[in-house]
PDB file of C-alpha atoms in Angstrom:
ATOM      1  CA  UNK A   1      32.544  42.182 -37.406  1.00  0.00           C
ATOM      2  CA  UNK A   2      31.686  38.305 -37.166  1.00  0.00           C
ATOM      3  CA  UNK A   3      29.899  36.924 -40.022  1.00  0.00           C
ATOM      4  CA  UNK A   4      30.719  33.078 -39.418  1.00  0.00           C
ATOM      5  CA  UNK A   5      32.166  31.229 -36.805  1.00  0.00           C
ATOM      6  CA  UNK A   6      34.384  28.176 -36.724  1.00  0.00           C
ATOM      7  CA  UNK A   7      34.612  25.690 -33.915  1.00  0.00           C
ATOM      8  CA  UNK A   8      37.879  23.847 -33.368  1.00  0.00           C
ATOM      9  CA  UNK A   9      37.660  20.821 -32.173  1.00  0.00           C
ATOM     10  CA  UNK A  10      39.638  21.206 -28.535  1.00  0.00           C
ATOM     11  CA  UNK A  11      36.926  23.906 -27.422  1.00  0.00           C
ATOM     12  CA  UNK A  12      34.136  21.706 -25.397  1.00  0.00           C
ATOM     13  CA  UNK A  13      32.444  24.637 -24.141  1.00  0.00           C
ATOM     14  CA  UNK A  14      30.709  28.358 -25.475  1.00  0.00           C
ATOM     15  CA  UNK A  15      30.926  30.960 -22.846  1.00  0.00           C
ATOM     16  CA  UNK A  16      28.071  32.593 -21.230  1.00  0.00           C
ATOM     17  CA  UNK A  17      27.502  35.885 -23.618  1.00  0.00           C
ATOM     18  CA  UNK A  18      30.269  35.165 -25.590  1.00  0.00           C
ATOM     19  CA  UNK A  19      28.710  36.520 -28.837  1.00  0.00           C
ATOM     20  CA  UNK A  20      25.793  38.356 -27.653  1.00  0.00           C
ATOM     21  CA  UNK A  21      24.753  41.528 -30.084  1.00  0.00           C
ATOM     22  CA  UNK A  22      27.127  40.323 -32.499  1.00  0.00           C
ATOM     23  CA  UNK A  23      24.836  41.506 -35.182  1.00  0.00           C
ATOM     24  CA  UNK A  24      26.146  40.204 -38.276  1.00  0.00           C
ATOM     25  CA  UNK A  25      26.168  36.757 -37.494  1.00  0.00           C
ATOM     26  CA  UNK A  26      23.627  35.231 -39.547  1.00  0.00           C
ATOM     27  CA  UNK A  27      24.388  31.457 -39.532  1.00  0.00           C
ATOM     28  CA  UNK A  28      26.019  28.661 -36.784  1.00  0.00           C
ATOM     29  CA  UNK A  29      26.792  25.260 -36.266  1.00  0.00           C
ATOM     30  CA  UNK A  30      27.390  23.610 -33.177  1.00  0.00           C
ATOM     31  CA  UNK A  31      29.809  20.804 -33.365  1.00  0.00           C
ATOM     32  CA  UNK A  32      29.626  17.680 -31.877  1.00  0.00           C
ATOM     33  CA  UNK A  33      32.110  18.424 -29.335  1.00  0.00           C
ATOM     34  CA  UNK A  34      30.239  21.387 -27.731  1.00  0.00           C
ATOM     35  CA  UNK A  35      28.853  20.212 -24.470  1.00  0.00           C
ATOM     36  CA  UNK A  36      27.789  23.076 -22.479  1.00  0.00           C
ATOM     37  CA  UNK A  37      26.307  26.954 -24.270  1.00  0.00           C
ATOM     38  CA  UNK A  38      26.549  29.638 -21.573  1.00  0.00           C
ATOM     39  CA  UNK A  39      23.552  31.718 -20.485  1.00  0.00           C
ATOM     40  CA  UNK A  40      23.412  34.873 -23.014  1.00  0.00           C
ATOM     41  CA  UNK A  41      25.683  32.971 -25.713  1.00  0.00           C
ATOM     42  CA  UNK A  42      24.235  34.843 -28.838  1.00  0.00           C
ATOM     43  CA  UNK A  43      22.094  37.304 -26.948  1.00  0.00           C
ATOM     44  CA  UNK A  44      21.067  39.815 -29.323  1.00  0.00           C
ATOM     45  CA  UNK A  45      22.664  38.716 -32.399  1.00  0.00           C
ATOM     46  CA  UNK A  46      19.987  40.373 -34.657  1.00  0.00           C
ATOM     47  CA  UNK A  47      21.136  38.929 -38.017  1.00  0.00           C
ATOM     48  CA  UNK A  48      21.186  35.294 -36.428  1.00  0.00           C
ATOM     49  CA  UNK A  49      18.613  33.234 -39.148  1.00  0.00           C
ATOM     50  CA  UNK A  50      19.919  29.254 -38.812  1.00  0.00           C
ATOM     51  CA  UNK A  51      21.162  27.363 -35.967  1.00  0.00           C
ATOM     52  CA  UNK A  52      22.265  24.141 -36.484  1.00  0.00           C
ATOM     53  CA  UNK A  53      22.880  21.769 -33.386  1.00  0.00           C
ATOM     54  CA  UNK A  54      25.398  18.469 -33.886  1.00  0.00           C
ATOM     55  CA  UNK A  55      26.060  18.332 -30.579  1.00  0.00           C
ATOM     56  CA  UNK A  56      24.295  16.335 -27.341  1.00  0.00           C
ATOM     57  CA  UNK A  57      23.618  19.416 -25.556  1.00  0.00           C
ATOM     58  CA  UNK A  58      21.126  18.965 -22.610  1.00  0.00           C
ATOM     59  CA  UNK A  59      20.251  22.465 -21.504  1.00  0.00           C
ATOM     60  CA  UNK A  60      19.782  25.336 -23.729  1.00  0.00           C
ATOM     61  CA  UNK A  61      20.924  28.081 -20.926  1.00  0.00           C
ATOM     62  CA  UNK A  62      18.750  31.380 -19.648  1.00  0.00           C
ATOM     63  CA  UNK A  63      18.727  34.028 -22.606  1.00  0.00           C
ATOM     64  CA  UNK A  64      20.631  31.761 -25.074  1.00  0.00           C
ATOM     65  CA  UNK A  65      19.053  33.224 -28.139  1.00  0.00           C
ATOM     66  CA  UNK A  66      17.279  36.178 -26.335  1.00  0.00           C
ATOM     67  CA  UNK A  67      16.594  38.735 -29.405  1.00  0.00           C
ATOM     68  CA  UNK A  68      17.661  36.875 -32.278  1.00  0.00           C
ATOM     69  CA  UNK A  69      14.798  38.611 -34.305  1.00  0.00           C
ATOM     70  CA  UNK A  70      15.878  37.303 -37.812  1.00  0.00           C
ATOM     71  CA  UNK A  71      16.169  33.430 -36.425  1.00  0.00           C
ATOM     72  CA  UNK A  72      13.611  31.432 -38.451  1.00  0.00           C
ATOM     73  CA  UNK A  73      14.958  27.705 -38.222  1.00  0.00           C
ATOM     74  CA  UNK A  74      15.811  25.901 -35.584  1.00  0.00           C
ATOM     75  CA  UNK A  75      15.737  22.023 -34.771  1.00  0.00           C
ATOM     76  CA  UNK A  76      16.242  21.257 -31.324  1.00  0.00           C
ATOM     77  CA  UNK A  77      18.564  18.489 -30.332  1.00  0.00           C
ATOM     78  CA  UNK A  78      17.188  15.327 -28.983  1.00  0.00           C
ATOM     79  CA  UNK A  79      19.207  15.329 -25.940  1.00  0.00           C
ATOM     80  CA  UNK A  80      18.307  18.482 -24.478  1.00  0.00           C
ATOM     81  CA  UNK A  81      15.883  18.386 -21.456  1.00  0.00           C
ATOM     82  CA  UNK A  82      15.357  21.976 -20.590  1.00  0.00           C
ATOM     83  CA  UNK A  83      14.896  25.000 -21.680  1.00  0.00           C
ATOM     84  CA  UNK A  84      15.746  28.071 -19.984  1.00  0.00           C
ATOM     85  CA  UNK A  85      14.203  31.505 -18.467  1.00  0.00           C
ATOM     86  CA  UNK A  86      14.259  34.291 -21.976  1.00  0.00           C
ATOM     87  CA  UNK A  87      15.690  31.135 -24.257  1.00  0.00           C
ATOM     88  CA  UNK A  88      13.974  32.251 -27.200  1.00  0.00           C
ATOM     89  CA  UNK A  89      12.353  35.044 -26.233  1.00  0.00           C
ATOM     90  CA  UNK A  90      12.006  38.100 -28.993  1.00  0.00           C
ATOM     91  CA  UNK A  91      12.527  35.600 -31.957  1.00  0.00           C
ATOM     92  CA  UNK A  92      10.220  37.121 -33.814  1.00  0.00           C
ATOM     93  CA  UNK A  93      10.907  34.823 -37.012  1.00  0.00           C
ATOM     94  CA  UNK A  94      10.954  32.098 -35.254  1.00  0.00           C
ATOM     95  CA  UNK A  95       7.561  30.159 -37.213  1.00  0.00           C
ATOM     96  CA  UNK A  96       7.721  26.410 -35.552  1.00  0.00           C
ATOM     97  CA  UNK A  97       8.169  25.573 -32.352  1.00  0.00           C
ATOM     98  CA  UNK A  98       9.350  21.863 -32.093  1.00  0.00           C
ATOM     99  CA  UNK A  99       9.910  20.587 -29.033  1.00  0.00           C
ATOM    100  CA  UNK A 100      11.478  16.902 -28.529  1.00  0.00           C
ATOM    101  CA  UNK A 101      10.480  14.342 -26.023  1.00  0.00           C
ATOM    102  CA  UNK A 102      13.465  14.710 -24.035  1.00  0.00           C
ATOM    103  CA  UNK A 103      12.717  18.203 -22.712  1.00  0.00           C
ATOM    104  CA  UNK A 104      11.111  18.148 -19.607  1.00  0.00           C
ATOM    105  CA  UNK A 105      11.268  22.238 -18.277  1.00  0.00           C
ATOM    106  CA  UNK A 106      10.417  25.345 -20.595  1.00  0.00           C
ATOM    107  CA  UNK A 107      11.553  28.146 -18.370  1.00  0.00           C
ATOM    108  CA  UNK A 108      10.103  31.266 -17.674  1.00  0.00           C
ATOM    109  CA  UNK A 109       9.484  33.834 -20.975  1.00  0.00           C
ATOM    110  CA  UNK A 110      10.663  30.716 -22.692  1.00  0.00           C
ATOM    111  CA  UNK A 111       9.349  31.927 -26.541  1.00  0.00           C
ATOM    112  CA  UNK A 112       7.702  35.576 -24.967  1.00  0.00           C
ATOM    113  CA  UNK A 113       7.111  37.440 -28.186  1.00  0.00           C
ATOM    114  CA  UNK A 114       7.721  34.887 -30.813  1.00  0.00           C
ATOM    115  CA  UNK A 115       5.538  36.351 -32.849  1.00  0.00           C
ATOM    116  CA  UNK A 116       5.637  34.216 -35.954  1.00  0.00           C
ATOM    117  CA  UNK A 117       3.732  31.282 -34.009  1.00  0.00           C
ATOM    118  CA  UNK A 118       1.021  29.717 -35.589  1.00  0.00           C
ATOM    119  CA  UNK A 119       0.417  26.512 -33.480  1.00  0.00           C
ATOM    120  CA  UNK A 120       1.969  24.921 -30.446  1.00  0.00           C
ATOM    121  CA  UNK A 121       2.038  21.272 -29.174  1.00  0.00           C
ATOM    122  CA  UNK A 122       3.251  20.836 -25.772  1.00  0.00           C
ATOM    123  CA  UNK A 123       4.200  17.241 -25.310  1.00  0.00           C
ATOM    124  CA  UNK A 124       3.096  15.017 -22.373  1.00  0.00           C
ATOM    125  CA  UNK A 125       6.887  14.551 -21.324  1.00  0.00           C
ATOM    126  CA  UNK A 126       6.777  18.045 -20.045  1.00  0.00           C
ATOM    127  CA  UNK A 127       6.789  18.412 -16.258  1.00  0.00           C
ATOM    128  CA  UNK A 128       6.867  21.638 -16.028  1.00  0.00           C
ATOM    129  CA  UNK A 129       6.366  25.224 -17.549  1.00  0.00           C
ATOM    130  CA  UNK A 130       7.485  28.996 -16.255  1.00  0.00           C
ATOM    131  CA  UNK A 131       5.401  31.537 -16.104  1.00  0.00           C
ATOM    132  CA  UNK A 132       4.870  33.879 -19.400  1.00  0.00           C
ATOM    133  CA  UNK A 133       6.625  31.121 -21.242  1.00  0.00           C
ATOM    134  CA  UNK A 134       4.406  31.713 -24.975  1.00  0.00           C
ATOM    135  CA  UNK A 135       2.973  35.372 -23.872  1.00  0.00           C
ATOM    136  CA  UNK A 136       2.964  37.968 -26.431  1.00  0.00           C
ATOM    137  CA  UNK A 137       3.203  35.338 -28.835  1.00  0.00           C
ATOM    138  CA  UNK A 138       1.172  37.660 -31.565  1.00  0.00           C
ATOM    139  CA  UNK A 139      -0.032  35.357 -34.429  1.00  0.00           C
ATOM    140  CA  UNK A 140      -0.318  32.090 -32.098  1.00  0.00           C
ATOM    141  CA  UNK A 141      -3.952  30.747 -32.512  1.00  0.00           C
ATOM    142  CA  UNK A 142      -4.102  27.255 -31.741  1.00  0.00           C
ATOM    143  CA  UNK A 143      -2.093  25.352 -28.529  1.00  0.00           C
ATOM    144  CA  UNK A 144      -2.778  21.568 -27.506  1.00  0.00           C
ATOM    145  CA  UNK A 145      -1.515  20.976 -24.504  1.00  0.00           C
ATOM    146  CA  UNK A 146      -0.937  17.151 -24.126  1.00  0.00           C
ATOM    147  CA  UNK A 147       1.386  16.999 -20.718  1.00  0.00           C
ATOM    148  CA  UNK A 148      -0.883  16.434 -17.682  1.00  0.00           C
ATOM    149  CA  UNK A 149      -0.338  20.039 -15.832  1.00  0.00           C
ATOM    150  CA  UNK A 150      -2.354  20.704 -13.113  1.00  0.00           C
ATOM    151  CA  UNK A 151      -2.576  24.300 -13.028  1.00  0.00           C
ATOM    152  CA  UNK A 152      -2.138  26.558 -15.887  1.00  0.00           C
ATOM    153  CA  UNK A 153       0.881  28.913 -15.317  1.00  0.00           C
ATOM    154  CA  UNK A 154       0.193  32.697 -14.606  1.00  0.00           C
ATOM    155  CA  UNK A 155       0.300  34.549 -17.841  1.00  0.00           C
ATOM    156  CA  UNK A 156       1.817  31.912 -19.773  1.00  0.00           C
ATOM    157  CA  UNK A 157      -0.757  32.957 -23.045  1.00  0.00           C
ATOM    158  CA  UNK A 158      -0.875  36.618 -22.066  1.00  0.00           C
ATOM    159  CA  UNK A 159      -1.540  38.952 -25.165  1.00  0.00           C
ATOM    160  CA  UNK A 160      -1.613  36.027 -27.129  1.00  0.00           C
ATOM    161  CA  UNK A 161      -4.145  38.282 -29.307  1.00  0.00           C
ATOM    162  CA  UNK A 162      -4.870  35.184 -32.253  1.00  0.00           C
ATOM    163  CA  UNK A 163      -5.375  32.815 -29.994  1.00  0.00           C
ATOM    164  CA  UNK A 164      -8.643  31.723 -31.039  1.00  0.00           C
ATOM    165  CA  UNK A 165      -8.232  28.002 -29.692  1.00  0.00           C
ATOM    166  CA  UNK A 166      -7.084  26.000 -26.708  1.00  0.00           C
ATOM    167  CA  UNK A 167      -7.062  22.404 -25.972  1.00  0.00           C
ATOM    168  CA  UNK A 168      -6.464  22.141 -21.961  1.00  0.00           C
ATOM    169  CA  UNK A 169      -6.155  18.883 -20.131  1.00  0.00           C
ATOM    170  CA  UNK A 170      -8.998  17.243 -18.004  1.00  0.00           C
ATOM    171  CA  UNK A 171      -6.141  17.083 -15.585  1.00  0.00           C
ATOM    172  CA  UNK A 172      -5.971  20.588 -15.049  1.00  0.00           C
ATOM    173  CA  UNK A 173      -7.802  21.985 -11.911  1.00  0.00           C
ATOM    174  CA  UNK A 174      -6.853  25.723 -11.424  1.00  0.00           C
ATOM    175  CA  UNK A 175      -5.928  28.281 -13.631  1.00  0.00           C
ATOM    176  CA  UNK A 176      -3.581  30.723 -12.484  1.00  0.00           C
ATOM    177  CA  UNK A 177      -4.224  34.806 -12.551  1.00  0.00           C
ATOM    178  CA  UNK A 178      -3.458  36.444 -15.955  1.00  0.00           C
ATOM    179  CA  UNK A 179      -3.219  32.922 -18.108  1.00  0.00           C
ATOM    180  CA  UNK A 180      -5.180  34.131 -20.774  1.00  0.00           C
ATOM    181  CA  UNK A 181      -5.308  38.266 -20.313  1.00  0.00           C
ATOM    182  CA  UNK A 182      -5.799  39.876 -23.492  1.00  0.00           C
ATOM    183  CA  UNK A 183      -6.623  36.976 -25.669  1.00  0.00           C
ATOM    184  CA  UNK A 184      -9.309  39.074 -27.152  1.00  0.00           C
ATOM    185  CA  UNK A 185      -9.940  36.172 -30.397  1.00  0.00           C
ATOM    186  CA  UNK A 186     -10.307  33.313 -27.792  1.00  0.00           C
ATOM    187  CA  UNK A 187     -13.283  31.302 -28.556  1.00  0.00           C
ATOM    188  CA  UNK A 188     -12.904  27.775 -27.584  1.00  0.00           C
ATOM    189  CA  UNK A 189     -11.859  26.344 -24.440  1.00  0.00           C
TER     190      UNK A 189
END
């Protein structure tokens, strides 16, 4: 079983499901000398609660911390500018979602069923956001949505059952099928 894991300093890269469902694992840190995280890199590791990032990183890959459940603090880097399809998805502990200026894509089931949301701010330096990206999202009842999006993505707030408030852009002219299905506390648009 893995409990911790030590980076030495001639390995640049993390391989693409590398550690995925390695359930003990409760605690990393990414070195400055990590440059690229494959796609499923810690997939499943159930026990997963801190990740720490020292490293310039600029994509967090597709499923990179799919079904972490226990993860409940994260700070992402600066230098990252997307994030991918699944990246979070199922981080259930997950309470704050911070993203930095530099990210400029949330993929596709991006946080889908992190269900410790309260509140979400989506900066105005995002360009663009995947469909389903905050559905199922449980306890989420507030979003501001400062980027200038012209359509709202299809089921991006789906089942988002707190979701009592949303602030949308003037700039926004069509809202797609399913954006807001089963938002039953909704109240203020």
């Amino acid at each position: 079983m893995i409990y911790e894991i030590y980076f030495y300093n001639v390995i640049i890269e993390i391989n693409e499901s590398i550690f995925s469902k390695c359930k003990q694992l409760k605690e990393i840190t990414i070195p400055p000398h990590i440059k690229t995280i494959g796609e499923n890199a810690f997939f499943g590791c159930t026990s997963l609660k801190k990740v720490e990032f020292k490293s310039a990183i600029e994509k967090i890959e597709s499923g990179t911390f799919c079904g972490c459940s226990a993860l409940d603090e994260i700070t992402i880097p600066p230098t990252v500018t997307s994030i991918g399809d699944f990246a979070f998805s199922g981080c259930s502990s997950l309470k704050k979602l911070s993203v930095p200026p530099s990210v400029k894509t949330i993929g596709s089931h991006a946080y889908e069923e992190c269900s410790s949301f309260i509140e979400i701010i989506i900066p105005e330096t995002i360009k663009e956001i995947g469909d389903y990206a905050f559905s199922k999202c449980s306890k989420l009842n507030k979003v501001t949505i400062l980027y200038k999006m012209t359509t709202i993505p299809k089921y991006i707030f789906s089942e988002c059952e707190s979701l009592t408030y949303i602030d949308i852009p003037s700039t926004v002219t069509s809202i797609d099928h399913g954006s807001f299905n089963r938002c039953i506390s909704l109240k203020q648009i």
